[in-house]
């Protein structure tokens, strides 16, 4: 088992290196040199010497591979550079923005799992029933609804018409817990809609597989009701692939954050990414894209390892 | 679909490659139901999806016939009118007719979606064929690079690429294609791995058929079914991605407008004129739903053994 964990962890290192290379070169390809941008923002005549000095200061006189290693080295030490616009350290700008994104993302994951797993189980237990049809309809509707449609409808009806929840913004849970929850619920439901689509499908497939086993027939034969068979007998075996898919949805959470945080005006990293791209604040863009990619790779790694521990057959492959 | 041996036309030359790859899926549908009408009865969900897409495409083509309003005609006397008899879906903040803007917007939204799918299939399928067939170091390298690309969530990657290329619809199309390519590579490669040691491929190889001919004439027709399914699902993905990029401000730039950019401008009027947001958003929903339903129907008939990938 230990060997499996080591092997699997080592295997993700090349992916991380490749990701960092891709991000680094993407940023070097961006229109306009970094120095041009800084000089452009200064809005005064800048002499050739100052430009040369700036190039030296930002390490741009070095060969490209040295720049890459300086950049990676800096990040490993927690130094992500300075923002072009506010001149604050990038890390100080990003960290507080993580709270709303993760709070909404986790709420969405929990909500969608709590709804989709039982629903998928019922769909699997009663194929072609009304429940199954509703389930498959939900799958299609969830997968086809853009975040701004779900979000727009929620804001209009729940916030503007019924005045039950605030339409936009965010409050930190440390400041006011209930207000924070009120700001979390609509964006989380918006995000959960696409997660529900994926999870119902997976839960249905996973339960269908398990329900075919003879031990389920035995459980029914000895007179157990559907609920007990599903919860006590099928759930344990069906859960593993569902949890795996759930763990791989971190990417969906980040993708969704970009749109939902725009819809609900939430100061999270999704909105920060959009603002930094539109405002050409490249150090922030670069750090965010890399952080998101690393988070996704690490989440995949953890899911793989947990799967290997829970189902030892997988680790021997 | 069965593994029909493409037969002697494999030796006939270049041009036969594409007709044969197109004929195959049609035969596969035919194998199930013999005709399109039969397929619609057998796959009502897929047929419903095809119907939605067909209606949207017809609406886009015949926009000038369906509506008498110019999509860009500004009318300051009728700002933000609610839906009614004169303006079917109301008017926007400049008094333009929303229904006719939706119809004309359909042209661009559909065009971007279709071009992105075509582009990513044209790039992804050959790379997948080659990667799977050649194997070894090349395969390893290609798969590793695209594994890393997939580590970036689709919208985040599309955003970054759009930022790199600059905002605009053409660049958004390119960005969406780049994001979609890995799926087609992976899919095609998997198919190639499972059929490259079939007798008919070995036979072609042993009589000295050139590699490109084996790939496109012998392997491709038998590997294309899941790609067609994915292309339909990919259309929905591309439309939703384009609308998200436009909503954020990196897709269509004014005066050009797609459904996504209509939502972007309308969102600030949500409390005053909810129909202004809902109309284009529902159009996007309908198009994506159509593509997803069609993809599901195609999967059931073309590719019954494939695990569901959504």
XYZ file of C-alpha atoms in Angstrom:
627
model
C 0.000 0.000 0.000
C 2.798 2.390 0.965
C 4.574 1.624 -2.312
C 1.354 2.397 -4.182
C 1.034 5.796 -2.500
C 4.657 6.667 -3.304
C 4.320 5.456 -6.897
C 1.106 7.373 -7.460
C 2.512 10.550 -5.897
C 5.672 10.413 -8.009
C 3.573 9.913 -11.134
C 1.840 13.250 -10.605
C 5.122 15.185 -10.485
C 5.665 15.227 -14.285
C 2.106 16.502 -14.686
C 2.796 19.306 -12.216
C 6.032 20.239 -13.999
C 4.272 20.238 -17.387
C 1.445 22.342 -15.982
C 3.909 24.888 -14.622
C 5.707 24.994 -17.996
C 2.424 25.509 -19.854
C 1.341 28.308 -17.512
C 4.769 29.967 -17.658
C 4.924 29.996 -21.438
C 1.270 31.000 -21.811
C 2.057 34.059 -19.739
C 5.163 34.845 -21.775
C 3.024 34.736 -24.920
C 0.601 37.333 -23.583
C 0.358 40.472 -25.688
C 2.719 43.182 -24.503
C 5.895 42.895 -22.479
C 5.522 43.198 -18.701
C 7.731 46.287 -18.730
C 5.616 47.935 -21.460
C 2.633 47.507 -19.180
C 4.315 49.019 -16.147
C 5.693 51.892 -18.189
C 2.304 52.365 -19.829
C 0.655 52.621 -16.430
C 3.185 55.154 -15.163
C 1.881 57.650 -17.772
C 5.066 59.711 -17.743
C 8.093 59.778 -20.041
C 10.338 56.908 -19.019
C 13.998 56.946 -20.026
C 15.808 54.029 -21.655
C 17.898 53.608 -18.489
C 14.841 53.213 -16.281
C 13.469 50.584 -18.670
C 16.763 48.697 -18.570
C 16.748 48.954 -14.797
C 13.197 47.610 -14.632
C 14.145 44.681 -16.867
C 16.967 43.917 -14.458
C 14.688 44.281 -11.462
C 12.119 41.837 -12.859
C 14.855 39.410 -13.993
C 13.906 39.803 -17.649
C 17.541 40.122 -18.769
C 18.129 36.488 -17.828
C 17.796 33.615 -20.325
C 14.246 32.219 -20.476
C 15.052 28.960 -18.631
C 16.672 30.890 -15.770
C 13.517 33.004 -15.581
C 11.458 29.822 -15.359
C 13.521 28.406 -12.503
C 13.483 31.740 -10.668
C 9.698 31.812 -11.028
C 9.177 28.221 -9.823
C 11.704 28.720 -6.998
C 9.925 31.868 -5.891
C 6.578 30.128 -5.795
C 7.907 27.188 -3.837
C 8.979 29.728 -1.220
C 5.534 31.315 -1.295
C 6.696 34.324 -3.324
C 4.245 34.879 -6.179
C 5.495 38.337 -7.089
C 3.758 41.704 -6.920
C 0.457 42.730 -8.444
C 0.857 45.176 -11.349
C -2.073 47.269 -10.269
C -1.965 47.413 -6.480
C 1.765 46.567 -6.074
C 0.856 44.309 -3.129
C 2.214 40.756 -2.888
C 0.006 38.473 -5.041
C -0.324 35.945 -2.233
C -1.869 38.590 0.084
C -4.463 39.381 -2.568
C -5.347 35.749 -3.333
C -5.590 34.232 0.160
C -8.588 36.206 1.482
C -10.381 35.601 -1.840
C -10.191 31.824 -1.335
C -12.692 31.880 1.559
C -15.905 32.691 -0.367
C -14.985 30.389 -3.268
C -14.233 27.400 -1.044
C -17.209 28.047 1.252
C -19.622 28.186 -1.694
C -17.898 25.289 -3.464
C -18.016 22.979 -0.439
C -21.639 23.885 0.291
C -22.496 23.070 -3.322
C -20.690 19.721 -3.139
C -22.477 18.757 0.098
C -25.897 19.915 -1.164
C -25.560 18.090 -4.462
C -24.337 14.857 -2.837
C -27.134 14.934 -0.246
C -29.704 15.321 -3.005
C -28.232 13.283 -5.865
C -27.096 10.102 -4.102
C -30.509 9.117 -2.659
C -32.186 10.227 -5.882
C -29.827 8.181 -8.039
C -30.389 5.178 -5.749
C -34.169 5.391 -6.218
C -33.731 5.740 -9.994
C -31.593 2.599 -10.010
C -33.927 0.625 -7.735
C -36.995 1.453 -9.857
C -35.807 1.667 -13.449
C -38.267 3.299 -15.880
C -40.450 4.510 -13.006
C -41.623 8.099 -12.706
C -38.661 8.753 -10.376
C -36.235 7.407 -12.938
C -37.721 9.646 -15.620
C -37.545 12.709 -13.383
C -33.957 11.767 -12.539
C -32.892 11.546 -16.148
C -34.725 14.790 -16.937
C -32.882 16.498 -14.065
C -29.615 15.174 -15.458
C -30.240 16.798 -18.831
C -31.664 20.022 -17.446
C -28.798 20.371 -14.937
C -26.140 19.731 -17.540
C -27.701 22.192 -20.006
C -28.490 25.127 -17.705
C -25.954 27.952 -17.866
C -25.046 29.330 -14.427
C -26.378 32.760 -15.305
C -29.829 31.329 -16.110
C -30.158 29.471 -12.791
C -28.526 32.363 -10.932
C -30.639 34.999 -12.699
C -33.891 33.169 -11.924
C -32.892 32.712 -8.269
C -31.898 36.357 -7.870
C -35.090 37.578 -9.528
C -37.563 35.367 -7.680
C -35.915 34.669 -4.308
C -34.124 37.981 -3.780
C -36.126 40.596 -5.720
C -39.680 39.239 -5.541
C -39.749 37.281 -2.259
C -36.963 39.287 -0.607
C -35.824 36.189 1.261
C -32.088 36.326 0.504
C -29.626 39.051 -0.492
C -29.175 39.237 -4.303
C -25.395 39.700 -4.288
C -22.207 40.210 -2.317
C -20.578 38.216 0.443
C -19.998 38.429 4.195
C -17.209 36.517 5.897
C -18.444 33.821 8.338
C -16.129 35.245 11.009
C -17.919 38.602 10.755
C -21.533 37.400 10.785
C -22.180 33.683 10.417
C -25.898 33.860 9.489
C -25.426 36.649 6.997
C -22.586 34.617 5.497
C -24.869 31.581 5.099
C -27.549 33.746 3.497
C -25.032 34.951 0.924
C -23.800 31.409 0.319
C -27.030 29.586 -0.335
C -28.047 30.922 -3.784
C -24.621 30.726 -5.432
C -24.201 27.239 -3.929
C -27.522 26.055 -5.388
C -26.577 27.550 -8.765
C -23.287 25.683 -8.715
C -24.894 22.516 -7.347
C -27.236 22.238 -10.327
C -24.479 21.088 -12.678
C -22.968 18.875 -9.970
C -26.353 17.230 -9.394
C -26.541 16.360 -13.094
C -23.199 14.554 -12.937
C -23.862 12.885 -9.597
C -27.373 11.529 -10.274
C -26.015 9.889 -13.392
C -23.078 8.384 -11.537
C -25.180 7.325 -8.529
C -27.749 5.654 -10.769
C -25.081 3.762 -12.726
C -23.240 2.784 -9.566
C -26.358 1.545 -7.729
C -27.565 -0.334 -10.837
C -24.265 -2.222 -10.873
C -24.502 -3.138 -7.207
C -28.207 -4.026 -7.266
C -27.498 -6.775 -9.805
C -25.506 -8.775 -7.236
C -27.032 -11.928 -5.711
C -26.620 -10.637 -2.147
C -29.138 -7.890 -2.909
C -31.623 -10.504 -4.100
C -30.985 -12.387 -0.872
C -31.655 -9.254 1.148
C -34.952 -8.694 -0.649
C -35.797 -12.414 -0.345
C -35.423 -12.413 3.410
C -38.056 -9.720 3.518
C -36.137 -6.464 3.917
C -37.760 -3.312 2.586
C -36.338 -1.258 -0.271
C -35.005 1.477 2.008
C -33.066 -0.933 4.189
C -31.663 -2.836 1.210
C -30.507 0.391 -0.420
C -29.046 1.968 2.708
C -27.656 -0.986 4.644
C -26.627 -3.300 1.825
C -26.128 -1.424 -1.426
C -24.870 1.965 -0.259
C -21.448 0.860 0.963
C -20.513 -0.793 -2.300
C -22.091 1.845 -4.502
C -20.556 4.789 -2.701
C -16.934 4.412 -3.782
C -17.292 5.369 -7.473
C -19.686 8.170 -6.510
C -17.255 9.670 -4.028
C -14.501 9.383 -6.647
C -16.534 11.403 -9.134
C -17.395 13.875 -6.378
C -13.697 14.362 -5.599
C -12.956 15.037 -9.255
C -15.459 17.903 -9.363
C -13.032 20.426 -7.879
C -12.394 21.606 -11.437
C -16.135 22.130 -11.951
C -16.206 24.152 -8.739
C -13.473 26.488 -10.038
C -14.974 26.729 -13.528
C -18.347 27.438 -11.974
C -16.847 30.012 -9.597
C -15.780 32.142 -12.561
C -19.401 32.601 -13.688
C -21.325 32.367 -10.407
C -19.071 34.919 -8.721
C -19.738 37.281 -11.603
C -23.497 36.639 -11.386
C -23.665 37.146 -7.612
C -20.870 39.772 -7.342
C -18.857 37.657 -4.907
C -15.253 38.616 -4.141
C -13.826 35.107 -4.655
C -10.987 33.837 -6.819
C -13.239 33.298 -9.841
C -14.094 36.981 -9.971
C -10.469 37.862 -9.143
C -9.325 35.825 -12.150
C -11.762 37.615 -14.476
C -10.862 41.060 -13.125
C -7.134 40.324 -13.399
C -7.496 39.090 -16.977
C -9.562 42.123 -17.999
C -7.157 44.421 -16.118
C -4.055 42.651 -17.452
C -2.713 41.985 -13.961
C -0.645 39.027 -15.156
C 1.171 38.047 -11.928
C -2.235 37.385 -10.349
C -3.535 35.504 -13.405
C -0.391 33.379 -13.497
C -0.516 32.529 -9.796
C -4.253 31.772 -9.841
C -4.144 29.537 -12.906
C -1.238 27.607 -11.442
C -2.867 27.303 -8.010
C -6.093 26.001 -9.540
C -4.222 23.466 -11.675
C -2.171 22.258 -8.696
C -5.337 21.981 -6.579
C -6.986 19.855 -9.287
C -3.928 17.598 -9.674
C -3.637 17.152 -5.896
C -7.382 16.424 -5.574
C -7.077 13.754 -8.276
C -4.086 12.293 -6.456
C -5.934 12.164 -3.131
C -8.977 10.553 -4.752
C -6.742 7.917 -6.348
C -4.967 7.144 -3.084
C -8.180 6.984 -1.048
C -9.661 4.700 -3.693
C -6.595 2.487 -3.456
C -6.905 2.273 0.331
C -10.639 1.545 0.310
C -10.485 -0.899 -2.573
C -7.070 -2.629 -2.501
C -7.725 -4.227 -5.910
C -7.260 -0.794 -7.515
C -3.799 -0.269 -6.042
C -2.451 -3.476 -7.542
C -3.208 -2.466 -11.123
C -21.638 -0.883 -34.757
C -20.068 -3.952 -36.297
C -16.508 -4.131 -37.426
C -17.255 -4.177 -41.124
C -14.124 -4.584 -43.161
C -13.821 -1.510 -45.344
C -12.941 -3.882 -48.189
C -11.052 -3.093 -51.346
C -11.760 0.637 -51.492
C -8.945 0.992 -49.026
C -6.549 0.649 -51.914
C -8.395 2.984 -54.209
C -6.867 6.173 -52.934
C -7.264 9.282 -50.887
C -10.755 10.438 -51.702
C -12.494 7.268 -50.617
C -11.316 7.785 -47.070
C -13.889 10.409 -46.209
C -16.954 9.026 -47.964
C -16.422 5.706 -46.255
C -16.029 7.288 -42.841
C -19.258 9.199 -43.354
C -21.219 6.273 -44.643
C -20.415 4.090 -41.703
C -22.409 5.735 -38.905
C -25.382 6.106 -41.226
C -25.201 2.383 -41.856
C -25.015 1.877 -38.122
C -28.191 3.859 -37.536
C -29.683 2.008 -40.495
C -28.738 -1.259 -38.879
C -30.941 -0.364 -35.943
C -33.930 1.099 -37.624
C -33.345 1.325 -41.385
C -34.382 4.948 -41.710
C -34.282 8.301 -39.984
C -37.996 8.050 -39.221
C -37.448 4.676 -37.631
C -34.592 6.084 -35.587
C -36.801 8.890 -34.296
C -39.358 6.346 -33.076
C -36.665 4.280 -31.441
C -34.856 7.230 -29.853
C -37.543 9.821 -29.099
C -35.222 11.701 -26.734
C -32.533 12.010 -29.382
C -35.125 12.960 -31.982
C -36.479 15.668 -29.671
C -32.939 17.051 -29.315
C -32.495 17.017 -33.089
C -35.839 18.818 -33.457
C -34.785 21.602 -31.059
C -31.498 22.085 -32.909
C -33.232 22.016 -36.302
C -35.750 24.653 -35.198
C -32.968 26.890 -33.869
C -30.965 26.520 -37.075
C -34.042 27.278 -39.193
C -34.784 30.287 -36.980
C -31.235 31.522 -37.503
C -31.392 31.079 -41.291
C -34.858 32.571 -41.778
C -34.478 35.363 -39.199
C -35.321 38.145 -41.741
C -38.506 36.306 -42.788
C -39.702 35.566 -39.245
C -39.281 39.049 -37.819
C -39.787 42.460 -39.382
C -37.656 44.290 -36.795
C -34.052 45.123 -37.543
C -31.963 43.571 -34.726
C -29.928 46.776 -34.349
C -32.690 49.337 -34.880
C -32.565 51.666 -31.867
C -35.886 53.075 -30.692
C -35.664 55.467 -27.749
C -39.448 55.674 -27.348
C -39.757 51.967 -26.425
C -37.030 51.245 -23.877
C -37.251 48.017 -21.825
C -40.806 47.251 -22.937
C -42.258 44.034 -21.452
C -43.211 41.185 -23.810
C -46.411 41.935 -25.704
C -48.135 42.045 -29.073
C -45.827 44.589 -30.730
C -42.600 43.181 -29.318
C -42.942 39.444 -28.771
C -40.204 39.266 -26.122
C -40.069 42.949 -25.255
C -37.296 45.436 -25.964
C -33.835 46.042 -24.540
C -32.190 49.104 -22.987
C -31.901 50.768 -26.424
C -35.424 49.846 -27.477
C -34.263 47.075 -29.817
C -36.601 44.131 -30.361
C -35.295 41.242 -28.216
C -36.963 38.501 -30.272
C -35.273 39.588 -33.484
C -31.953 40.027 -31.686
C -32.316 36.455 -30.417
C -32.921 35.167 -33.948
C -29.930 37.014 -35.381
C -27.845 36.112 -32.312
C -28.628 32.443 -33.020
C -26.572 32.726 -36.219
C -23.399 33.649 -34.350
C -23.929 31.411 -31.317
C -24.585 28.356 -33.500
C -21.767 29.253 -35.898
C -19.260 29.529 -33.045
C -20.454 26.233 -31.549
C -20.300 24.335 -34.835
C -16.925 25.788 -35.867
C -15.404 24.982 -32.493
C -16.576 21.375 -32.761
C -15.368 20.997 -36.362
C -12.016 22.551 -35.523
C -11.413 20.367 -32.480
C -12.455 17.192 -34.334
C -10.161 18.054 -37.253
C -7.234 18.542 -34.881
C -8.034 15.966 -32.209
C -8.958 12.931 -34.295
C -5.736 12.787 -36.409
C -3.573 13.300 -33.300
C -5.502 10.557 -31.489
C -5.199 8.198 -34.454
C -1.464 8.750 -34.691
C -0.875 8.638 -30.949
C -2.732 5.357 -30.539
C -1.311 3.722 -33.640
C 2.344 4.689 -33.243
C 2.412 4.182 -29.467
C 5.657 4.308 -27.498
C 7.368 7.573 -26.679
C 5.259 9.765 -29.005
C 2.064 8.437 -27.451
C 3.419 8.890 -23.929
C 4.455 12.485 -24.651
C 1.153 13.462 -26.286
C -0.906 11.939 -23.495
C 1.183 13.561 -20.749
C 0.926 17.003 -22.350
C -2.840 16.737 -22.699
C -3.210 15.288 -19.190
C -1.629 18.508 -17.979
C -3.944 20.609 -20.135
C -6.920 18.796 -18.598
C -5.657 19.720 -15.108
C -6.934 23.206 -15.904
C -10.732 23.481 -15.560
C -12.265 24.141 -19.011
C -13.528 27.646 -18.360
C -10.326 28.690 -16.598
C -8.246 27.460 -19.553
C -10.596 29.042 -22.098
C -10.424 32.341 -20.187
C -6.636 32.277 -20.127
C -6.373 31.479 -23.822
C -8.890 34.189 -24.707
C -6.889 36.647 -22.642
C -3.789 35.556 -24.512
C -5.345 35.922 -27.950
C -7.385 38.994 -27.041
C -11.165 39.275 -26.665
C -13.379 38.527 -29.666
C -15.511 35.817 -31.158
C -12.893 34.241 -33.441
C -10.411 33.984 -30.593
C -13.102 32.585 -28.315
C -13.774 29.904 -30.932
C -10.080 29.006 -31.012
C -9.943 28.915 -27.212
C -12.988 26.620 -27.019
C -11.435 24.321 -29.628
C -8.166 24.070 -27.701
C -10.096 23.221 -24.545
C -12.109 20.537 -26.376
C -9.268 18.887 -28.296
C -7.984 16.596 -25.485
C -11.360 14.815 -25.277
C -11.239 13.897 -28.974
C -7.605 12.809 -28.776
C -8.289 10.574 -25.797
C -11.440 9.125 -27.324
C -9.901 8.361 -30.725
C -6.742 6.988 -29.165
C -8.743 4.584 -27.000
C -10.639 3.361 -30.058
C -7.430 2.873 -32.035
C -5.842 0.884 -29.208
C -8.806 -1.481 -29.206
C -8.862 -2.089 -32.969
C -5.313 -1.669 -34.195
C -4.594 -5.380 -33.788
C -7.763 -6.537 -35.568
C -7.120 -8.917 -38.429
C -8.104 -6.482 -41.153
C -5.643 -3.876 -39.900
C -2.849 -6.456 -39.687
C -3.798 -7.652 -43.170
C -3.601 -4.136 -44.580
C -0.268 -3.617 -42.875
C 1.171 -6.878 -44.153
C 0.451 -6.027 -47.790
C 2.227 -2.710 -47.358
C -0.622 -0.202 -47.176
C 0.877 3.155 -46.120
C 0.300 4.263 -42.523
C -1.925 7.267 -43.344
C -4.081 5.010 -45.482
C -4.435 2.438 -42.690
C -5.306 5.204 -40.234
C -7.892 7.038 -42.316
C -9.340 4.254 -44.467
C -9.180 1.174 -42.260
C -9.176 2.387 -38.658
C -11.042 5.710 -38.717
C -14.398 4.383 -40.036
C -14.496 1.881 -37.198
C -13.375 4.375 -34.572
C -15.662 7.245 -35.519
C -18.889 6.341 -33.692
C -17.936 7.632 -30.216
C -16.431 10.711 -31.879
C -19.786 11.531 -33.504
C -21.517 11.114 -30.134
C -18.923 13.332 -28.483
C -19.236 15.936 -31.255
C -22.928 16.317 -30.467
C -22.292 16.639 -26.717
C -19.348 18.903 -27.601
C -21.671 21.272 -29.459
C -23.589 21.870 -26.237
C -20.321 22.303 -24.332
C -19.042 24.814 -26.925
C -22.255 26.872 -26.857
C -22.235 27.056 -23.063
C -18.524 27.936 -23.023
C -18.944 30.670 -25.641
C -21.878 32.153 -23.761
C -19.890 32.086 -20.505
C -16.922 33.814 -22.154
C -19.225 36.449 -23.696
C -21.036 36.854 -20.380
C -17.719 37.584 -18.684
C -16.761 40.014 -21.428
C -14.121 38.046 -23.307
C -16.295 36.680 -26.126
C -18.331 38.736 -28.560
C -17.425 42.435 -28.439
C -19.983 45.137 -29.258
C -21.518 45.809 -31.754
C -21.381 42.055 -32.470
C -23.748 40.225 -30.145
C -24.410 36.608 -29.259
C -26.830 35.152 -26.738
C -24.085 35.247 -24.107
C -23.290 38.934 -24.616
C -27.025 39.729 -24.554
C -27.144 38.180 -21.075
C -24.097 40.234 -20.114
C -25.698 43.577 -21.011
C -29.097 42.605 -19.679
C -27.973 41.382 -16.281
C -27.839 44.882 -14.765
C -31.535 45.299 -15.685
C -32.569 42.050 -13.985
C -34.934 43.669 -11.467
C -36.485 46.020 -14.051
C -36.706 43.710 -17.038
C -36.237 40.035 -16.101
C -37.421 38.846 -19.556
C -34.408 40.636 -21.041
C -32.094 38.244 -19.127
C -34.280 35.160 -19.301
C -34.971 35.207 -23.067
C -31.356 34.821 -24.282
C -30.450 32.554 -21.340
C -33.319 30.208 -22.215
C -32.205 30.234 -25.868
C -28.770 29.052 -24.727
C -30.388 26.434 -22.492
C -32.533 25.162 -25.387
C -29.577 24.855 -27.758
C -27.421 23.051 -25.194
C -30.290 20.769 -24.183
C -30.912 19.937 -27.856
C -27.263 19.041 -28.394
C -27.123 16.932 -25.213
C -30.331 15.030 -25.998
C -29.201 14.373 -29.571
C -25.837 13.171 -28.262
C -27.564 10.794 -25.855
C -29.783 9.404 -28.613
C -26.785 8.926 -30.898
C -24.878 7.225 -28.095
C -27.656 4.722 -27.525
C -27.724 3.678 -31.162
C -24.116 4.187 -32.321
C -22.137 3.368 -29.271
C -24.135 1.167 -26.908
C -21.104 -0.308 -25.168
C -19.470 2.963 -24.222
C -19.750 3.917 -20.589
C -21.576 7.156 -20.019
C -19.061 9.890 -19.843
C -21.038 12.966 -18.875
